[in-house]
Amino acid sequence: MEANVTLPLQKPVARHLPGDLAIWFFIAAELLAFCVFFAAYAFTRAKHVELFNAEQLTLDRNAGALNTILLLTASYFVVRAVQAAEAGLKDKVAPWLAAGFLCGSGFVAVKVTEYADKLGAGITLSTSPFYMFYLSLTFFHFMHVLLGLVILAILWFHARRGNYGPDNATAMNNLHSGASYWHMVDLVWIILFPLVYVLR
Amino acid sequence: MENLTHTPVPVDTRRSTLVWLALIAATLATWGLGEEGASGPTAVAALLAIAALKSRAVILDFMGLRHAPLLWKGIVLGWLALVCTLIALAYWKGMP
Amino acid sequence: MQYKSQAVAKPYFIAAIGLFLGQILFGLIMGLQYVIGDFLFPLIPFNVARMVHTNLLIVWLLFGFMGAAYYMIPEESETELFSPKLALALFWIFLVAGALTIVGYLAVPYATLAELTGNDILETMGREFLEQPLVTKIGIVIVALAFLFNITMTVLKGRKTSITVVLLLGLWGLAIFFLFSFYNPTNLVMDKFYWWWTVHLWVEGVWELILGALLAFVLIKVTGVDREVIEKWLYVIITLSLVTGLIGTGHHYYWIGTPEYWQWWGSVFSALEPIPFFAMTVFAFNMVNRRRREHPNKAATLWALGTGVMAFLGAGVWGFLHTLAPVNYYTHGTQITAAHGHMAFYGAYAMVVLCIISYAMPILRGRAANSNKAQVVEMWSFWLMTIAIVFITLFLTAAGILQVWLQRVSDTPLPFMVVQDKVALFYWMREWTGVVFLIGLVLYIASFFIKGEEKAA
């Protein structure tokens, strides 16, 4: 493995991407996928307004709102973890990440009960266009939450070893990359929740 | 990407906390509008505006794109604008 | 060459090129049959020429992948191959079995071949791309498993790198998804449903992992860019390929009797399939721009860059053209599909195999790169073949658009054969461009025999 070569002090750049270019490429691709899905939902709804309005009422809005709060809070904790690392408070990074992970797991738990309820009622992808989109969109997002949790767990594992601090540029780059991915999962849900659960 | 040097990011935990609280408040507003059964153009506009402001806060403050190259800031904020426009357009199209 | 056992890659590469030549010859035969229907009839009927053309494509690419694995794995794992003897034995078994199958296709009618090879024991034949007799299919599985055993054991005893992990994942996936070729339910919907698990999940799934690994390996070698940087891109690219490619299988499920939601799932995810290919292009150019050394093998670098661009155009753009359900409703199974197929297979898989051969062959023959003169000829072959495939694709696209228009969109649709006559001009142009492609391939082969001042290994 070729070692990293450290260049002589570069002039600090004012603007820079939090994390690796590769992860931002990935985030952009993900955002595009969700954009297409959101538009597909909205334009299909325009053709079946009454059906969508009626079936939207069968969704558990409280669960949706609770999940929004859980994701926002998880994101906030991850922000605090990154800030702790930036400030050199290495022993604070892991606890904040763990808190974020817990909130994310809360989202998963709420979502699973929601799915159990809907699938228990015999709802499938073929029930109606609304449920097709409800299940597809939320499940696609759900998979992202799971991947995000795996990433948080990996970051936590490294944070416990005290890897994240301003003295380790590569590690900080990884931390920012993982955190950015997690925020993307949050960002998408912020649109998804009102769109599928509330907008009528 | 290689030859990494760490670029420090401004740390402002107070601001982050305030943003977080504002996001929670905005979520409660969305939830409240849902409980009211709000519907129609005004409700859609209000809910979309709330969602857009929340997203913008997450993009700039949580993701930290406020300090990112303008290209990337533009891509992600542009994405948000595109999504909101498309949704608004579709709801406008679905109006009775 | 760092490890002696890498030398087993050489016969694989030579066989790959030989079969490639065969594929092109049969392509020219069937291209001519498009316009002169009874050309070589009854000696080589159209369906047989088509079968040989597509089967040879798959087989030569498999030879290329295996050769690439035998070359890359020892170098990446920093250890000799587990068993070079097994690799060589498998080469002969695979080559003889492949040759016998082709002879079978050509010598006896397909139905007779089916009877002779025990198709009544387990009916697997008669399906596009999976036409191989049962014995050949079983042979492929045995060769694949022994091959995987050999390289997996090598990786296990040596260094593990991202490239070997991705390559192994791709090759194991290739073997596993081939098993669906043995599953042939009588229900036609189910038959098609699982048929795609081999056909689609190969080329738009696990093969992309192999492609990514091969490209990353060559780029590390010719640019000298940090492995870490390349690995990060590799992971992003393969994740995007897998997500879009696996769910993108849905774009084959629009009209075969599967549930309606596939029209959404298929459209959305397959529409995103160009992204990983775009990332691959950005990645290849980015790495070459940041190169830390000037590798003497300029031709290999050209192939690597070409793979990114042509895979994006052929698999990405031409795939996107007809992947959305409302578009595919009209274009399904027309010459648009053929246009996409040609550029995608050449741009993604043929080119990446030619790329690794271009990089590895000189080293296997004891030099870092071929002489300048040989490289110039090779670059000519690159441009001839690539431009030829671009024009073949454009002509087929034109034929396809005309076909869709006259046969399907029109208020007074014309019958299939009438339309075929009307687009014959494009088929003629495609045939002549095919001849240019053949000249390019002959030049490629010739470049191996050109002497000149060589650079030391």
mmCIF file with all atom_site columns, C-alpha atoms in Angstrom, chain C residues 338-403:
data_model
loop_
_atom_site.group_PDB
_atom_site.id
_atom_site.type_symbol
_atom_site.label_atom_id
_atom_site.label_alt_id
_atom_site.label_comp_id
_atom_site.label_asym_id
_atom_site.label_entity_id
_atom_site.label_seq_id
_atom_site.pdbx_PDB_ins_code
_atom_site.Cartn_x
_atom_site.Cartn_y
_atom_site.Cartn_z
_atom_site.occupancy
_atom_site.B_iso_or_equiv
_atom_site.pdbx_formal_charge
_atom_site.auth_seq_id
_atom_site.auth_comp_id
_atom_site.auth_asym_id
_atom_site.auth_atom_id
_atom_site.pdbx_PDB_model_num
ATOM 1  C CA . ALA C 1 338 ? -29.818 -4.202  -30.685 1.00 0.00 ? 338 ALA C CA 1
ATOM 2  C CA . ALA C 1 339 ? -28.155 -0.771  -30.849 1.00 0.00 ? 339 ALA C CA 1
ATOM 3  C CA . HIS C 1 340 ? -27.893 -0.628  -27.053 1.00 0.00 ? 340 HIS C CA 1
ATOM 4  C CA . GLY C 1 341 ? -26.670 -4.213  -26.869 1.00 0.00 ? 341 GLY C CA 1
ATOM 5  C CA . HIS C 1 342 ? -23.826 -3.649  -29.309 1.00 0.00 ? 342 HIS C CA 1
ATOM 6  C CA . MET C 1 343 ? -22.423 -0.506  -27.757 1.00 0.00 ? 343 MET C CA 1
ATOM 7  C CA . ALA C 1 344 ? -22.932 -1.630  -24.168 1.00 0.00 ? 344 ALA C CA 1
ATOM 8  C CA . PHE C 1 345 ? -21.204 -4.978  -24.625 1.00 0.00 ? 345 PHE C CA 1
ATOM 9  C CA . TYR C 1 346 ? -18.351 -3.452  -26.545 1.00 0.00 ? 346 TYR C CA 1
ATOM 10 C CA . GLY C 1 347 ? -17.968 -0.362  -24.353 1.00 0.00 ? 347 GLY C CA 1
ATOM 11 C CA . ALA C 1 348 ? -18.217 -2.073  -21.016 1.00 0.00 ? 348 ALA C CA 1
ATOM 12 C CA . TYR C 1 349 ? -17.023 -5.636  -21.328 1.00 0.00 ? 349 TYR C CA 1
ATOM 13 C CA . ALA C 1 350 ? -15.151 -6.102  -24.602 1.00 0.00 ? 350 ALA C CA 1
ATOM 14 C CA . MET C 1 351 ? -13.127 -2.948  -23.982 1.00 0.00 ? 351 MET C CA 1
ATOM 15 C CA . VAL C 1 352 ? -12.225 -3.723  -20.393 1.00 0.00 ? 352 VAL C CA 1
ATOM 16 C CA . VAL C 1 353 ? -11.000 -7.189  -21.388 1.00 0.00 ? 353 VAL C CA 1
ATOM 17 C CA . LEU C 1 354 ? -9.017  -5.697  -24.277 1.00 0.00 ? 354 LEU C CA 1
ATOM 18 C CA . CYS C 1 355 ? -7.689  -3.152  -21.766 1.00 0.00 ? 355 CYS C CA 1
ATOM 19 C CA . ILE C 1 356 ? -6.366  -5.739  -19.317 1.00 0.00 ? 356 ILE C CA 1
ATOM 20 C CA . ILE C 1 357 ? -4.968  -7.809  -22.199 1.00 0.00 ? 357 ILE C CA 1
ATOM 21 C CA . SER C 1 358 ? -3.284  -4.702  -23.556 1.00 0.00 ? 358 SER C CA 1
ATOM 22 C CA . TYR C 1 359 ? -1.756  -4.034  -20.154 1.00 0.00 ? 359 TYR C CA 1
ATOM 23 C CA . ALA C 1 360 ? -0.840  -7.596  -19.175 1.00 0.00 ? 360 ALA C CA 1
ATOM 24 C CA . MET C 1 361 ? 0.195   -9.227  -22.439 1.00 0.00 ? 361 MET C CA 1
ATOM 25 C CA . PRO C 1 362 ? 3.455   -7.282  -22.912 1.00 0.00 ? 362 PRO C CA 1
ATOM 26 C CA . ILE C 1 363 ? 4.395   -8.011  -19.290 1.00 0.00 ? 363 ILE C CA 1
ATOM 27 C CA . LEU C 1 364 ? 3.552   -11.690 -19.752 1.00 0.00 ? 364 LEU C CA 1
ATOM 28 C CA . ARG C 1 365 ? 5.880   -11.605 -22.750 1.00 0.00 ? 365 ARG C CA 1
ATOM 29 C CA . GLY C 1 366 ? 8.684   -10.118 -20.684 1.00 0.00 ? 366 GLY C CA 1
ATOM 30 C CA . ARG C 1 367 ? 8.502   -6.354  -21.299 1.00 0.00 ? 367 ARG C CA 1
ATOM 31 C CA . ALA C 1 368 ? 6.805   -3.379  -19.648 1.00 0.00 ? 368 ALA C CA 1
ATOM 32 C CA . ALA C 1 369 ? 5.172   -2.293  -22.866 1.00 0.00 ? 369 ALA C CA 1
ATOM 33 C CA . ASN C 1 370 ? 5.200   -3.048  -26.544 1.00 0.00 ? 370 ASN C CA 1
ATOM 34 C CA . SER C 1 371 ? 7.370   -1.101  -28.955 1.00 0.00 ? 371 SER C CA 1
ATOM 35 C CA . ASN C 1 372 ? 6.197   2.309   -30.015 1.00 0.00 ? 372 ASN C CA 1
ATOM 36 C CA . LYS C 1 373 ? 5.371   0.995   -33.468 1.00 0.00 ? 373 LYS C CA 1
ATOM 37 C CA . ALA C 1 374 ? 3.209   -1.801  -32.072 1.00 0.00 ? 374 ALA C CA 1
ATOM 38 C CA . GLN C 1 375 ? 1.412   0.634   -29.784 1.00 0.00 ? 375 GLN C CA 1
ATOM 39 C CA . VAL C 1 376 ? 0.619   2.959   -32.652 1.00 0.00 ? 376 VAL C CA 1
ATOM 40 C CA . VAL C 1 377 ? -0.987  0.074   -34.539 1.00 0.00 ? 377 VAL C CA 1
ATOM 41 C CA . GLU C 1 378 ? -2.891  -0.919  -31.402 1.00 0.00 ? 378 GLU C CA 1
ATOM 42 C CA . MET C 1 379 ? -4.194  2.620   -31.000 1.00 0.00 ? 379 MET C CA 1
ATOM 43 C CA . TRP C 1 380 ? -5.329  2.571   -34.611 1.00 0.00 ? 380 TRP C CA 1
ATOM 44 C CA . SER C 1 381 ? -7.215  -0.612  -33.834 1.00 0.00 ? 381 SER C CA 1
ATOM 45 C CA . PHE C 1 382 ? -8.745  1.107   -30.803 1.00 0.00 ? 382 PHE C CA 1
ATOM 46 C CA . TRP C 1 383 ? -10.076 3.981   -32.895 1.00 0.00 ? 383 TRP C CA 1
ATOM 47 C CA . LEU C 1 384 ? -11.229 1.801   -35.787 1.00 0.00 ? 384 LEU C CA 1
ATOM 48 C CA . MET C 1 385 ? -13.183 -0.584  -33.568 1.00 0.00 ? 385 MET C CA 1
ATOM 49 C CA . THR C 1 386 ? -14.566 2.159   -31.349 1.00 0.00 ? 386 THR C CA 1
ATOM 50 C CA . ILE C 1 387 ? -15.677 4.426   -34.175 1.00 0.00 ? 387 ILE C CA 1
ATOM 51 C CA . ALA C 1 388 ? -17.093 1.426   -36.021 1.00 0.00 ? 388 ALA C CA 1
ATOM 52 C CA . ILE C 1 389 ? -19.173 0.439   -32.997 1.00 0.00 ? 389 ILE C CA 1
ATOM 53 C CA . VAL C 1 390 ? -20.397 4.031   -32.629 1.00 0.00 ? 390 VAL C CA 1
ATOM 54 C CA . PHE C 1 391 ? -21.625 3.987   -36.219 1.00 0.00 ? 391 PHE C CA 1
ATOM 55 C CA . ILE C 1 392 ? -23.099 0.503   -35.925 1.00 0.00 ? 392 ILE C CA 1
ATOM 56 C CA . THR C 1 393 ? -25.007 1.816   -32.928 1.00 0.00 ? 393 THR C CA 1
ATOM 57 C CA . LEU C 1 394 ? -26.137 4.954   -34.741 1.00 0.00 ? 394 LEU C CA 1
ATOM 58 C CA . PHE C 1 395 ? -27.313 2.997   -37.805 1.00 0.00 ? 395 PHE C CA 1
ATOM 59 C CA . LEU C 1 396 ? -29.183 0.483   -35.674 1.00 0.00 ? 396 LEU C CA 1
ATOM 60 C CA . THR C 1 397 ? -30.714 3.333   -33.685 1.00 0.00 ? 397 THR C CA 1
ATOM 61 C CA . ALA C 1 398 ? -31.894 4.937   -36.913 1.00 0.00 ? 398 ALA C CA 1
ATOM 62 C CA . ALA C 1 399 ? -33.273 1.589   -38.077 1.00 0.00 ? 399 ALA C CA 1
ATOM 63 C CA . GLY C 1 400 ? -34.942 1.176   -34.696 1.00 0.00 ? 400 GLY C CA 1
ATOM 64 C CA . ILE C 1 401 ? -36.579 4.603   -34.687 1.00 0.00 ? 401 ILE C CA 1
ATOM 65 C CA . LEU C 1 402 ? -37.901 4.018   -38.198 1.00 0.00 ? 402 LEU C CA 1
ATOM 66 C CA . GLN C 1 403 ? -39.099 0.567   -37.191 1.00 0.00 ? 403 GLN C CA 1
#
